[in-house]
Tab-separated table of N, CA and C in Angstrom:
chain	number	residue	atom	x	y	z
A	1	GLY	N	-15.853	24.558	3.030
A	1	GLY	CA	-14.652	24.632	2.281
A	1	GLY	C	-14.930	24.620	0.788
A	2	ALA	N	-13.935	25.002	0.042
A	2	ALA	CA	-14.050	25.020	-1.414
A	2	ALA	C	-14.022	23.592	-1.946
A	3	ALA	N	-14.805	23.379	-2.962
A	3	ALA	CA	-14.858	22.060	-3.577
A	3	ALA	C	-13.620	21.848	-4.428
A	4	LEU	N	-13.124	20.631	-4.416
A	4	LEU	CA	-11.974	20.306	-5.245
A	4	LEU	C	-12.414	20.173	-6.694
A	5	PRO	N	-11.553	20.589	-7.617
A	5	PRO	CA	-11.935	20.452	-9.027
A	5	PRO	C	-12.066	18.976	-9.394
A	6	HIS	N	-13.046	18.671	-10.225
A	6	HIS	CA	-13.295	17.294	-10.636
A	6	HIS	C	-12.329	16.921	-11.746
A	7	ARG	N	-11.631	15.817	-11.553
A	7	ARG	CA	-10.711	15.328	-12.586
A	7	ARG	C	-11.338	14.118	-13.233
A	8	HIS	N	-11.377	14.139	-14.512
A	8	HIS	CA	-11.924	13.014	-15.248
A	8	HIS	C	-10.820	11.984	-15.473
A	9	VAL	N	-11.052	10.757	-15.041
A	9	VAL	CA	-10.094	9.681	-15.249
A	9	VAL	C	-10.626	8.810	-16.367
A	10	SER	N	-9.866	8.758	-17.443
A	10	SER	CA	-10.334	8.003	-18.604
A	10	SER	C	-10.016	6.521	-18.443
A	11	ALA	N	-10.726	5.725	-19.183
A	11	ALA	CA	-10.491	4.285	-19.201
A	11	ALA	C	-9.129	4.015	-19.834
A	12	PRO	N	-8.505	2.920	-19.436
A	12	PRO	CA	-7.197	2.608	-20.020
A	12	PRO	C	-7.281	2.479	-21.547
A	13	THR	N	-6.303	3.065	-22.179
A	13	THR	CA	-6.243	2.999	-23.640
A	13	THR	C	-5.218	1.949	-24.053
A	14	ARG	N	-5.119	1.745	-25.357
A	14	ARG	CA	-4.140	0.792	-25.884
A	14	ARG	C	-2.731	1.216	-25.478
A	15	ARG	N	-2.477	2.504	-25.436
A	15	ARG	CA	-1.166	3.025	-25.043
A	15	ARG	C	-0.844	2.648	-23.596
A	16	HIS	N	-1.846	2.754	-22.713
A	16	HIS	CA	-1.643	2.379	-21.309
A	16	HIS	C	-1.260	0.905	-21.197
A	17	TRP	N	-1.980	0.057	-21.924
A	17	TRP	CA	-1.702	-1.382	-21.870
A	17	TRP	C	-0.308	-1.682	-22.409
A	18	LEU	N	0.118	-0.977	-23.438
A	18	LEU	CA	1.459	-1.185	-23.988
A	18	LEU	C	2.541	-0.765	-22.997
A	19	MET	N	2.234	0.234	-22.185
A	19	MET	CA	3.213	0.704	-21.209
A	19	MET	C	3.418	-0.303	-20.072
A	20	VAL	N	2.376	-1.011	-19.677
A	20	VAL	CA	2.518	-1.989	-18.594
A	20	VAL	C	2.826	-3.390	-19.112
A	21	ALA	N	2.785	-3.581	-20.409
A	21	ALA	CA	3.008	-4.917	-20.989
A	21	ALA	C	4.369	-5.510	-20.621
A	22	PRO	N	5.475	-4.758	-20.641
A	22	PRO	CA	6.761	-5.382	-20.267
A	22	PRO	C	6.763	-5.914	-18.831
A	23	ALA	N	6.188	-5.164	-17.917
A	23	ALA	CA	6.134	-5.625	-16.525
A	23	ALA	C	5.252	-6.859	-16.400
A	24	GLN	N	4.136	-6.864	-17.103
A	24	GLN	CA	3.241	-8.025	-17.066
A	24	GLN	C	3.923	-9.245	-17.678
A	25	ALA	N	4.640	-9.048	-18.774
A	25	ALA	CA	5.353	-10.158	-19.409
A	25	ALA	C	6.424	-10.720	-18.467
A	26	MET	N	7.116	-9.825	-17.767
A	26	MET	CA	8.127	-10.280	-16.824
A	26	MET	C	7.492	-11.093	-15.687
A	27	LEU	N	6.360	-10.622	-15.162
A	27	LEU	CA	5.668	-11.368	-14.112
A	27	LEU	C	5.252	-12.746	-14.587
A	28	ILE	N	4.762	-12.825	-15.800
A	28	ILE	CA	4.340	-14.121	-16.340
A	28	ILE	C	5.541	-15.052	-16.482
A	29	VAL	N	6.627	-14.523	-17.036
A	29	VAL	CA	7.814	-15.354	-17.258
A	29	VAL	C	8.458	-15.771	-15.934
A	30	MET	N	8.530	-14.853	-14.975
A	30	MET	CA	9.249	-15.116	-13.728
A	30	MET	C	8.413	-15.825	-12.669
A	31	LEU	N	7.090	-15.687	-12.704
A	31	LEU	CA	6.247	-16.281	-11.662
A	31	LEU	C	5.300	-17.354	-12.193
A	32	ALA	N	4.504	-17.012	-13.165
A	32	ALA	CA	3.445	-17.920	-13.612
A	32	ALA	C	3.998	-19.168	-14.285
A	33	LEU	N	4.939	-19.015	-15.203
A	33	LEU	CA	5.469	-20.188	-15.908
A	33	LEU	C	6.178	-21.165	-14.972
A	34	PRO	N	7.064	-20.702	-14.078
A	34	PRO	CA	7.666	-21.649	-13.128
A	34	PRO	C	6.630	-22.307	-12.212
A	35	ALA	N	5.617	-21.558	-11.791
A	35	ALA	CA	4.571	-22.140	-10.944
A	35	ALA	C	3.812	-23.238	-11.678
A	36	LEU	N	3.495	-22.993	-12.933
A	36	LEU	CA	2.812	-24.022	-13.735
A	36	LEU	C	3.710	-25.239	-13.932
A	37	HIS	N	4.994	-25.019	-14.140
A	37	HIS	CA	5.924	-26.134	-14.316
A	37	HIS	C	6.016	-26.979	-13.040
A	38	VAL	N	6.098	-26.315	-11.891
A	38	VAL	CA	6.161	-27.041	-10.616
A	38	VAL	C	4.874	-27.816	-10.382
A	39	PHE	N	3.729	-27.225	-10.711
A	39	PHE	CA	2.459	-27.948	-10.574
A	39	PHE	C	2.460	-29.189	-11.465
A	40	TRP	N	2.924	-29.052	-12.709
A	40	TRP	CA	2.994	-30.202	-13.605
A	40	TRP	C	3.926	-31.269	-13.024
A	41	LEU	N	5.080	-30.844	-12.475
A	41	LEU	CA	6.005	-31.801	-11.866
A	41	LEU	C	5.367	-32.521	-10.682
A	42	SER	N	4.488	-31.843	-9.951
A	42	SER	CA	3.836	-32.474	-8.802
A	42	SER	C	2.896	-33.597	-9.227
A	43	LEU	N	2.534	-33.621	-10.485
A	43	LEU	CA	1.659	-34.671	-11.003
A	43	LEU	C	2.450	-35.808	-11.643
A	44	THR	N	3.774	-35.785	-11.481
A	44	THR	CA	4.630	-36.817	-12.071
A	44	THR	C	5.531	-37.413	-11.006
A	45	ARG	N	6.137	-38.539	-11.343
A	45	ARG	CA	7.189	-39.136	-10.523
A	45	ARG	C	8.450	-39.020	-11.356
A	46	SER	N	9.471	-38.431	-10.788
A	46	SER	CA	10.697	-38.253	-11.563
A	46	SER	C	11.905	-38.310	-10.657
A	47	THR	N	12.997	-38.709	-11.240
A	47	THR	CA	14.283	-38.666	-10.568
A	47	THR	C	15.256	-38.005	-11.527
A	48	TYR	N	16.329	-37.538	-11.015
A	48	TYR	CA	17.305	-36.829	-11.844
A	48	TYR	C	17.817	-37.747	-12.947
A	49	GLY	N	17.758	-37.264	-14.158
A	49	GLY	CA	18.259	-38.007	-15.298
A	49	GLY	C	17.237	-38.923	-15.957
A	50	ALA	N	16.069	-39.082	-15.351
A	50	ALA	CA	15.030	-39.950	-15.921
A	50	ALA	C	13.858	-39.092	-16.367
A	51	ALA	N	13.169	-39.586	-17.364
A	51	ALA	CA	11.988	-38.861	-17.849
A	51	ALA	C	10.877	-38.936	-16.803
A	52	PRO	N	10.143	-37.842	-16.597
A	52	PRO	CA	9.040	-37.863	-15.634
A	52	PRO	C	7.946	-38.859	-16.061
A	53	GLU	N	7.391	-39.537	-15.059
A	53	GLU	CA	6.311	-40.498	-15.304
A	53	GLU	C	5.024	-39.935	-14.706
A	54	TRP	N	3.974	-39.846	-15.504
A	54	TRP	CA	2.694	-39.276	-15.078
A	54	TRP	C	2.066	-40.162	-14.005
A	55	VAL	N	1.731	-39.559	-12.831
A	55	VAL	CA	1.058	-40.304	-11.763
A	55	VAL	C	-0.231	-39.614	-11.333
A	56	GLY	N	-0.566	-38.500	-11.927
A	56	GLY	CA	-1.808	-37.800	-11.591
A	56	GLY	C	-1.776	-37.262	-10.171
A	57	LEU	N	-2.826	-37.527	-9.420
A	57	LEU	CA	-2.953	-37.000	-8.056
A	57	LEU	C	-2.368	-37.930	-7.000
A	58	ALA	N	-1.635	-38.957	-7.421
A	58	ALA	CA	-1.083	-39.929	-6.467
A	58	ALA	C	-0.149	-39.271	-5.454
A	59	ASN	N	0.669	-38.315	-5.893
A	59	ASN	CA	1.575	-37.634	-4.968
A	59	ASN	C	0.789	-36.884	-3.889
A	60	TYR	N	-0.293	-36.260	-4.293
A	60	TYR	CA	-1.128	-35.527	-3.327
A	60	TYR	C	-1.791	-36.485	-2.349
A	61	THR	N	-2.207	-37.643	-2.822
A	61	THR	CA	-2.820	-38.652	-1.946
A	61	THR	C	-1.818	-39.105	-0.891
A	62	VAL	N	-0.583	-39.343	-1.319
A	62	VAL	CA	0.456	-39.780	-0.380
A	62	VAL	C	0.725	-38.698	0.657
A	63	VAL	N	0.902	-37.477	0.198
A	63	VAL	CA	1.233	-36.387	1.115
A	63	VAL	C	0.088	-36.118	2.087
A	64	LEU	N	-1.133	-36.054	1.593
A	64	LEU	CA	-2.272	-35.721	2.456
A	64	LEU	C	-2.626	-36.846	3.424
A	65	SER	N	-2.166	-38.057	3.170
A	65	SER	CA	-2.438	-39.162	4.096
A	65	SER	C	-1.290	-39.367	5.086
A	66	ASP	N	-0.238	-38.583	4.979
A	66	ASP	CA	0.920	-38.705	5.864
A	66	ASP	C	0.701	-37.861	7.120
A	67	PRO	N	0.703	-38.469	8.307
A	67	PRO	CA	0.475	-37.686	9.536
A	67	PRO	C	1.571	-36.640	9.788
A	68	TYR	N	2.793	-36.888	9.314
A	68	TYR	CA	3.858	-35.910	9.491
A	68	TYR	C	3.567	-34.631	8.710
A	69	PHE	N	2.905	-34.755	7.578
A	69	PHE	CA	2.523	-33.570	6.809
A	69	PHE	C	1.586	-32.689	7.629
A	70	TRP	N	0.590	-33.319	8.253
A	70	TRP	CA	-0.380	-32.543	9.034
A	70	TRP	C	0.259	-31.935	10.281
A	71	THR	N	1.218	-32.647	10.883
A	71	THR	CA	1.953	-32.084	12.019
A	71	THR	C	2.764	-30.867	11.563
A	72	ALA	N	3.435	-31.006	10.427
A	72	ALA	CA	4.221	-29.888	9.893
A	72	ALA	C	3.315	-28.719	9.523
A	73	ALA	N	2.148	-29.011	8.935
A	73	ALA	CA	1.217	-27.938	8.567
A	73	ALA	C	0.716	-27.205	9.814
A	74	LEU	N	0.400	-27.947	10.866
A	74	LEU	CA	-0.057	-27.328	12.116
A	74	LEU	C	1.053	-26.482	12.733
A	75	ASN	N	2.279	-27.030	12.789
A	75	ASN	CA	3.407	-26.269	13.337
A	75	ASN	C	3.655	-24.997	12.534
A	76	THR	N	3.547	-25.095	11.223
A	76	THR	CA	3.732	-23.926	10.373
A	76	THR	C	2.665	-22.876	10.652
A	77	ALA	N	1.412	-23.316	10.781
A	77	ALA	CA	0.314	-22.386	11.072
A	77	ALA	C	0.532	-21.703	12.425
A	78	ILE	N	0.978	-22.469	13.412
A	78	ILE	CA	1.227	-21.905	14.745
A	78	ILE	C	2.331	-20.857	14.672
A	79	VAL	N	3.446	-21.219	14.046
A	79	VAL	CA	4.587	-20.300	13.976
A	79	VAL	C	4.220	-19.044	13.193
A	80	VAL	N	3.603	-19.213	12.034
A	80	VAL	CA	3.264	-18.050	11.206
A	80	VAL	C	2.306	-17.122	11.954
A	81	ASN	N	1.264	-17.676	12.554
A	81	ASN	CA	0.304	-16.830	13.274
A	81	ASN	C	0.936	-16.180	14.495
A	82	ALA	N	1.728	-16.925	15.247
A	82	ALA	CA	2.375	-16.352	16.429
A	82	ALA	C	3.345	-15.250	16.029
A	83	VAL	N	4.107	-15.482	14.967
A	83	VAL	CA	5.081	-14.473	14.526
A	83	VAL	C	4.364	-13.234	14.006
A	84	VAL	N	3.394	-13.410	13.122
A	84	VAL	CA	2.719	-12.254	12.527
A	84	VAL	C	1.987	-11.453	13.591
A	85	LEU	N	1.194	-12.118	14.418
A	85	LEU	CA	0.424	-11.396	15.437
A	85	LEU	C	1.335	-10.828	16.525
A	86	GLY	N	2.287	-11.621	17.000
A	86	GLY	CA	3.201	-11.151	18.039
A	86	GLY	C	4.074	-10.007	17.567
A	87	GLU	N	4.613	-10.153	16.352
A	87	GLU	CA	5.470	-9.098	15.810
A	87	GLU	C	4.686	-7.810	15.587
A	88	PHE	N	3.470	-7.919	15.057
A	88	PHE	CA	2.669	-6.724	14.817
A	88	PHE	C	2.310	-6.034	16.132
A	89	ALA	N	1.869	-6.804	17.127
A	89	ALA	CA	1.481	-6.215	18.413
A	89	ALA	C	2.676	-5.535	19.084
A	90	LEU	N	3.811	-6.212	19.084
A	90	LEU	CA	4.993	-5.636	19.718
A	90	LEU	C	5.495	-4.413	18.956
A	91	ALA	N	5.522	-4.491	17.620
A	91	ALA	CA	5.968	-3.347	16.814
A	91	ALA	C	5.039	-2.156	16.987
A	92	LEU	N	3.745	-2.425	17.074
A	92	LEU	CA	2.782	-1.342	17.291
A	92	LEU	C	3.007	-0.691	18.658
A	93	ALA	N	3.239	-1.505	19.682
A	93	ALA	CA	3.498	-0.963	21.013
A	93	ALA	C	4.773	-0.118	21.023
A	94	VAL	N	5.823	-0.601	20.380
A	94	VAL	CA	7.080	0.143	20.330
A	94	VAL	C	6.903	1.427	19.518
A	95	ALA	N	6.193	1.344	18.401
A	95	ALA	CA	5.961	2.536	17.577
A	95	ALA	C	5.159	3.582	18.351
A	96	MET	N	4.171	3.139	19.102
A	96	MET	CA	3.379	4.085	19.905
A	96	MET	C	4.240	4.688	21.016
A	97	LEU	N	5.125	3.896	21.580
A	97	LEU	CA	6.039	4.405	22.598
A	97	LEU	C	6.942	5.491	22.010
A	98	PHE	N	7.436	5.252	20.802
A	98	PHE	CA	8.311	6.220	20.144
A	98	PHE	C	7.545	7.425	19.614
A	99	ALA	N	6.241	7.304	19.449
A	99	ALA	CA	5.447	8.444	18.987
A	99	ALA	C	5.379	9.523	20.066
A	100	GLY	N	5.502	9.123	21.316
A	100	GLY	CA	5.520	10.077	22.425
A	100	GLY	C	6.955	10.399	22.806
A	101	TRP	N	7.109	10.924	24.005
A	101	TRP	CA	8.437	11.273	24.495
A	101	TRP	C	9.104	10.022	25.028
A	102	ILE	N	10.360	9.853	24.688
A	102	ILE	CA	11.129	8.718	25.195
A	102	ILE	C	12.551	9.208	25.458
A	103	PRO	N	13.120	8.863	26.615
A	103	PRO	CA	14.485	9.327	26.899
A	103	PRO	C	15.496	8.646	25.972
A	104	TRP	N	16.558	9.340	25.679
A	104	TRP	CA	17.642	8.839	24.826
A	104	TRP	C	17.076	8.280	23.519
A	105	ARG	N	16.259	9.064	22.881
A	105	ARG	CA	15.518	8.645	21.686
A	105	ARG	C	16.408	8.026	20.607
A	106	ARG	N	17.509	8.698	20.269
A	106	ARG	CA	18.384	8.189	19.201
A	106	ARG	C	19.009	6.857	19.581
A	107	LEU	N	19.446	6.733	20.806
A	107	LEU	CA	20.021	5.471	21.273
A	107	LEU	C	18.973	4.365	21.251
A	108	MET	N	17.780	4.665	21.707
A	108	MET	CA	16.712	3.667	21.748
A	108	MET	C	16.309	3.221	20.336
A	109	ILE	N	16.292	4.150	19.387
A	109	ILE	CA	15.987	3.771	18.002
A	109	ILE	C	17.084	2.846	17.477
A	110	ALA	N	18.326	3.139	17.796
A	110	ALA	CA	19.432	2.273	17.369
A	110	ALA	C	19.293	0.878	17.975
A	111	VAL	N	18.882	0.805	19.236
A	111	VAL	CA	18.692	-0.489	19.900
A	111	VAL	C	17.568	-1.275	19.230
A	112	VAL	N	16.472	-0.597	18.917
A	112	VAL	CA	15.337	-1.278	18.283
A	112	VAL	C	15.697	-1.738	16.873
A	113	LEU	N	16.456	-0.947	16.133
A	113	LEU	CA	16.792	-1.283	14.750
A	113	LEU	C	17.981	-2.230	14.612
A	114	ALA	N	18.754	-2.434	15.659
A	114	ALA	CA	19.978	-3.243	15.584
A	114	ALA	C	19.753	-4.664	15.054
A	115	PRO	N	18.725	-5.385	15.486
A	115	PRO	CA	18.572	-6.758	14.975
A	115	PRO	C	18.422	-6.828	13.462
A	116	TYR	N	17.906	-5.776	12.856
A	116	TYR	CA	17.698	-5.787	11.411
A	116	TYR	C	19.018	-5.702	10.652
A	117	ALA	N	20.079	-5.248	11.319
A	117	ALA	CA	21.385	-5.120	10.685
A	117	ALA	C	22.206	-6.408	10.779
A	118	ILE	N	21.684	-7.391	11.481
A	118	ILE	CA	22.400	-8.655	11.683
A	118	ILE	C	21.827	-9.701	10.735
A	119	SER	N	22.694	-10.459	10.089
A	119	SER	CA	22.208	-11.500	9.181
A	119	SER	C	21.496	-12.591	9.986
A	120	GLU	N	20.613	-13.319	9.320
A	120	GLU	CA	19.851	-14.364	10.012
A	120	GLU	C	20.761	-15.471	10.517
A	121	VAL	N	21.805	-15.799	9.779
A	121	VAL	CA	22.732	-16.848	10.214
A	121	VAL	C	23.426	-16.433	11.506
A	122	VAL	N	23.903	-15.195	11.559
A	122	VAL	CA	24.559	-14.707	12.769
A	122	VAL	C	23.564	-14.663	13.926
A	123	SER	N	22.328	-14.260	13.655
A	123	SER	CA	21.293	-14.235	14.690
A	123	SER	C	21.088	-15.616	15.297
A	124	VAL	N	21.005	-16.622	14.449
A	124	VAL	CA	20.798	-17.993	14.936
A	124	VAL	C	21.976	-18.436	15.794
A	125	VAL	N	23.195	-18.127	15.362
A	125	VAL	CA	24.378	-18.509	16.134
A	125	VAL	C	24.378	-17.805	17.496
A	126	ILE	N	24.034	-16.525	17.518
A	126	ILE	CA	23.981	-15.772	18.781
A	126	ILE	C	22.942	-16.383	19.715
A	127	TRP	N	21.735	-16.639	19.192
A	127	TRP	CA	20.676	-17.197	20.031
A	127	TRP	C	21.017	-18.608	20.489
A	128	LYS	N	21.679	-19.388	19.633
A	128	LYS	CA	22.081	-20.741	20.021
A	128	LYS	C	23.054	-20.673	21.196
A	129	PHE	N	24.004	-19.731	21.131
A	129	PHE	CA	24.938	-19.550	22.237
A	129	PHE	C	24.202	-19.122	23.505
A	130	MET	N	23.291	-18.155	23.382
A	130	MET	CA	22.583	-17.644	24.564
A	130	MET	C	21.720	-18.716	25.222
A	131	MET	N	21.170	-19.630	24.429
A	131	MET	CA	20.268	-20.655	24.962
A	131	MET	C	20.957	-21.990	25.222
A	132	ASP	N	22.284	-22.044	25.075
A	132	ASP	CA	23.015	-23.296	25.285
A	132	ASP	C	22.740	-23.823	26.684
A	133	PRO	N	22.228	-25.069	26.801
A	133	PRO	CA	21.896	-25.607	28.129
A	133	PRO	C	23.125	-25.800	29.024
A	134	ASN	N	24.319	-25.858	28.447
A	134	ASN	CA	25.527	-26.109	29.237
A	134	ASN	C	26.283	-24.843	29.619
A	135	GLY	N	25.682	-23.690	29.541
A	135	GLY	CA	26.395	-22.488	29.954
A	135	GLY	C	25.972	-21.235	29.250
A	136	GLY	N	24.896	-21.284	28.498
A	136	GLY	CA	24.392	-20.077	27.864
A	136	GLY	C	23.837	-19.129	28.914
A	137	PRO	N	23.945	-17.830	28.687
A	137	PRO	CA	23.482	-16.854	29.685
A	137	PRO	C	22.009	-17.008	30.060
A	138	VAL	N	21.150	-17.299	29.123
A	138	VAL	CA	19.719	-17.442	29.432
A	138	VAL	C	19.487	-18.697	30.260
A	139	SER	N	20.120	-19.796	29.889
A	139	SER	CA	19.969	-21.040	30.650
A	139	SER	C	20.491	-20.876	32.073
A	140	MET	N	21.631	-20.187	32.210
A	140	MET	CA	22.185	-19.965	33.553
A	140	MET	C	21.262	-19.075	34.379
A	141	ALA	N	20.689	-18.050	33.761
A	141	ALA	CA	19.765	-17.163	34.488
A	141	ALA	C	18.527	-17.921	34.931
A	142	LEU	N	17.983	-18.774	34.057
A	142	LEU	CA	16.812	-19.573	34.430
A	142	LEU	C	17.142	-20.500	35.591
A	143	ARG	N	18.322	-21.096	35.561
A	143	ARG	CA	18.760	-21.993	36.636
A	143	ARG	C	18.861	-21.237	37.956
A	144	ARG	N	19.463	-20.034	37.913
A	144	ARG	CA	19.627	-19.236	39.135
A	144	ARG	C	18.288	-18.801	39.718
A	145	LEU	N	17.308	-18.567	38.842
A	145	LEU	CA	15.977	-18.161	39.309
A	145	LEU	C	15.131	-19.359	39.749
A	146	GLY	N	15.664	-20.562	39.587
A	146	GLY	CA	14.930	-21.762	39.971
A	146	GLY	C	13.845	-22.154	38.977
A	147	LEU	N	13.916	-21.612	37.772
A	147	LEU	CA	12.930	-21.927	36.737
A	147	LEU	C	13.418	-23.101	35.897
A	148	PRO	N	12.487	-23.825	35.285
A	148	PRO	CA	12.919	-24.949	34.445
A	148	PRO	C	13.662	-24.447	33.208
A	149	GLU	N	14.632	-25.245	32.771
A	149	GLU	CA	15.410	-24.868	31.604
A	149	GLU	C	14.603	-25.080	30.328
A	150	LEU	N	14.945	-24.298	29.322
A	150	LEU	CA	14.355	-24.490	28.005
A	150	LEU	C	15.165	-25.554	27.283
A	151	ASP	N	14.523	-26.658	26.981
A	151	ASP	CA	15.189	-27.739	26.274
A	151	ASP	C	14.837	-27.633	24.801
A	152	TRP	N	15.201	-26.499	24.189
A	152	TRP	CA	14.753	-26.166	22.840
A	152	TRP	C	15.289	-27.109	21.779
A	153	ALA	N	16.419	-27.753	22.005
A	153	ALA	CA	16.982	-28.646	20.997
A	153	ALA	C	16.346	-30.030	21.033
A	154	VAL	N	15.614	-30.351	22.096
A	154	VAL	CA	15.029	-31.681	22.247
A	154	VAL	C	13.501	-31.623	22.273
A	155	GLU	N	12.947	-30.659	22.980
A	155	GLU	CA	11.495	-30.545	23.150
A	155	GLU	C	10.896	-29.741	21.993
A	156	PRO	N	10.018	-30.353	21.175
A	156	PRO	CA	9.472	-29.652	20.006
A	156	PRO	C	8.759	-28.340	20.331
A	157	SER	N	7.995	-28.296	21.420
A	157	SER	CA	7.281	-27.053	21.738
A	157	SER	C	8.258	-25.936	22.099
A	158	HIS	N	9.364	-26.283	22.764
A	158	HIS	CA	10.381	-25.281	23.084
A	158	HIS	C	11.065	-24.811	21.802
A	159	GLY	N	11.298	-25.740	20.872
A	159	GLY	CA	11.901	-25.374	19.595
A	159	GLY	C	11.018	-24.421	18.808
A	160	LEU	N	9.697	-24.697	18.797
A	160	LEU	CA	8.766	-23.789	18.115
A	160	LEU	C	8.789	-22.413	18.760
A	161	ALA	N	8.823	-22.379	20.085
A	161	ALA	CA	8.872	-21.095	20.786
A	161	ALA	C	10.147	-20.333	20.434
A	162	MET	N	11.262	-21.048	20.312
A	162	MET	CA	12.525	-20.392	19.950
A	162	MET	C	12.460	-19.821	18.541
A	163	VAL	N	11.868	-20.559	17.614
A	163	VAL	CA	11.737	-20.065	16.243
A	163	VAL	C	10.885	-18.798	16.229
A	164	VAL	N	9.789	-18.813	16.995
A	164	VAL	CA	8.905	-17.646	17.066
A	164	VAL	C	9.648	-16.451	17.657
A	165	LEU	N	10.327	-16.649	18.782
A	165	LEU	CA	11.050	-15.550	19.431
A	165	LEU	C	12.146	-14.985	18.530
A	166	LEU	N	12.919	-15.863	17.914
A	166	LEU	CA	13.999	-15.412	17.039
A	166	LEU	C	13.450	-14.641	15.851
A	167	SER	N	12.383	-15.138	15.262
A	167	SER	CA	11.808	-14.469	14.103
A	167	SER	C	11.244	-13.106	14.482
A	168	ILE	N	10.531	-13.028	15.595
A	168	ILE	CA	9.992	-11.739	16.040
A	168	ILE	C	11.127	-10.767	16.325
A	169	TRP	N	12.140	-11.218	17.048
A	169	TRP	CA	13.267	-10.346	17.392
A	169	TRP	C	13.962	-9.830	16.143
A	170	HIS	N	14.169	-10.710	15.161
A	170	HIS	CA	14.936	-10.317	13.989
A	170	HIS	C	14.144	-9.427	13.032
A	171	HIS	N	12.832	-9.610	12.925
A	171	HIS	CA	12.039	-8.866	11.943
A	171	HIS	C	11.231	-7.710	12.547
A	172	LEU	N	11.247	-7.571	13.854
A	172	LEU	CA	10.529	-6.485	14.515
A	172	LEU	C	10.924	-5.100	13.996
A	173	PRO	N	12.207	-4.826	13.755
A	173	PRO	CA	12.568	-3.483	13.283
A	173	PRO	C	11.880	-3.091	11.977
A	174	PHE	N	11.755	-4.016	11.045
A	174	PHE	CA	11.108	-3.696	9.776
A	174	PHE	C	9.647	-3.325	9.994
A	175	THR	N	8.932	-4.120	10.804
A	175	THR	CA	7.519	-3.824	11.084
A	175	THR	C	7.409	-2.512	11.847
A	176	PHE	N	8.326	-2.254	12.768
A	176	PHE	CA	8.350	-0.992	13.516
A	176	PHE	C	8.487	0.189	12.565
A	177	ILE	N	9.403	0.081	11.589
A	177	ILE	CA	9.604	1.165	10.626
A	177	ILE	C	8.331	1.389	9.815
A	178	LEU	N	7.691	0.299	9.381
A	178	LEU	CA	6.466	0.433	8.605
A	178	LEU	C	5.365	1.129	9.392
A	179	LEU	N	5.238	0.759	10.660
A	179	LEU	CA	4.173	1.361	11.480
A	179	LEU	C	4.532	2.778	11.883
């Protein structure tokens, strides 16, 4: 084949830096300065209306020695990894399915994209109704099949599973579109 013409890319000039300076200034003002302020606040003890009192790393010592912090960190790691990996795998499978022939293609795309059109608050209310132990459709179906009920409001592992399922269901359309 014919060789592509070589384009010389010059090093950034003062003009280039001036063109990106407003965006960089905005990033510094909107992200870096508040982050630095929050870090400084983490090194103080303060209450509303009182001047902050410098405590150094004492707040970090308290937090890192609290077993509830480590439980929350582990739960967060589990949920984030399960959601990211589960959502990606499922979205990839659905995208590959749609890459080939699929019956009622337009209807199926609407079904896959529907959760993305629902607000997160409404999604939670819908799922709470569906999983209600006293008459939700999923709980009733599990009972009829002789399977144990999901006690998601009481059992922490069931609650984590519900958060993972809800998050995957609600955000799957976006990942599907990207893939």
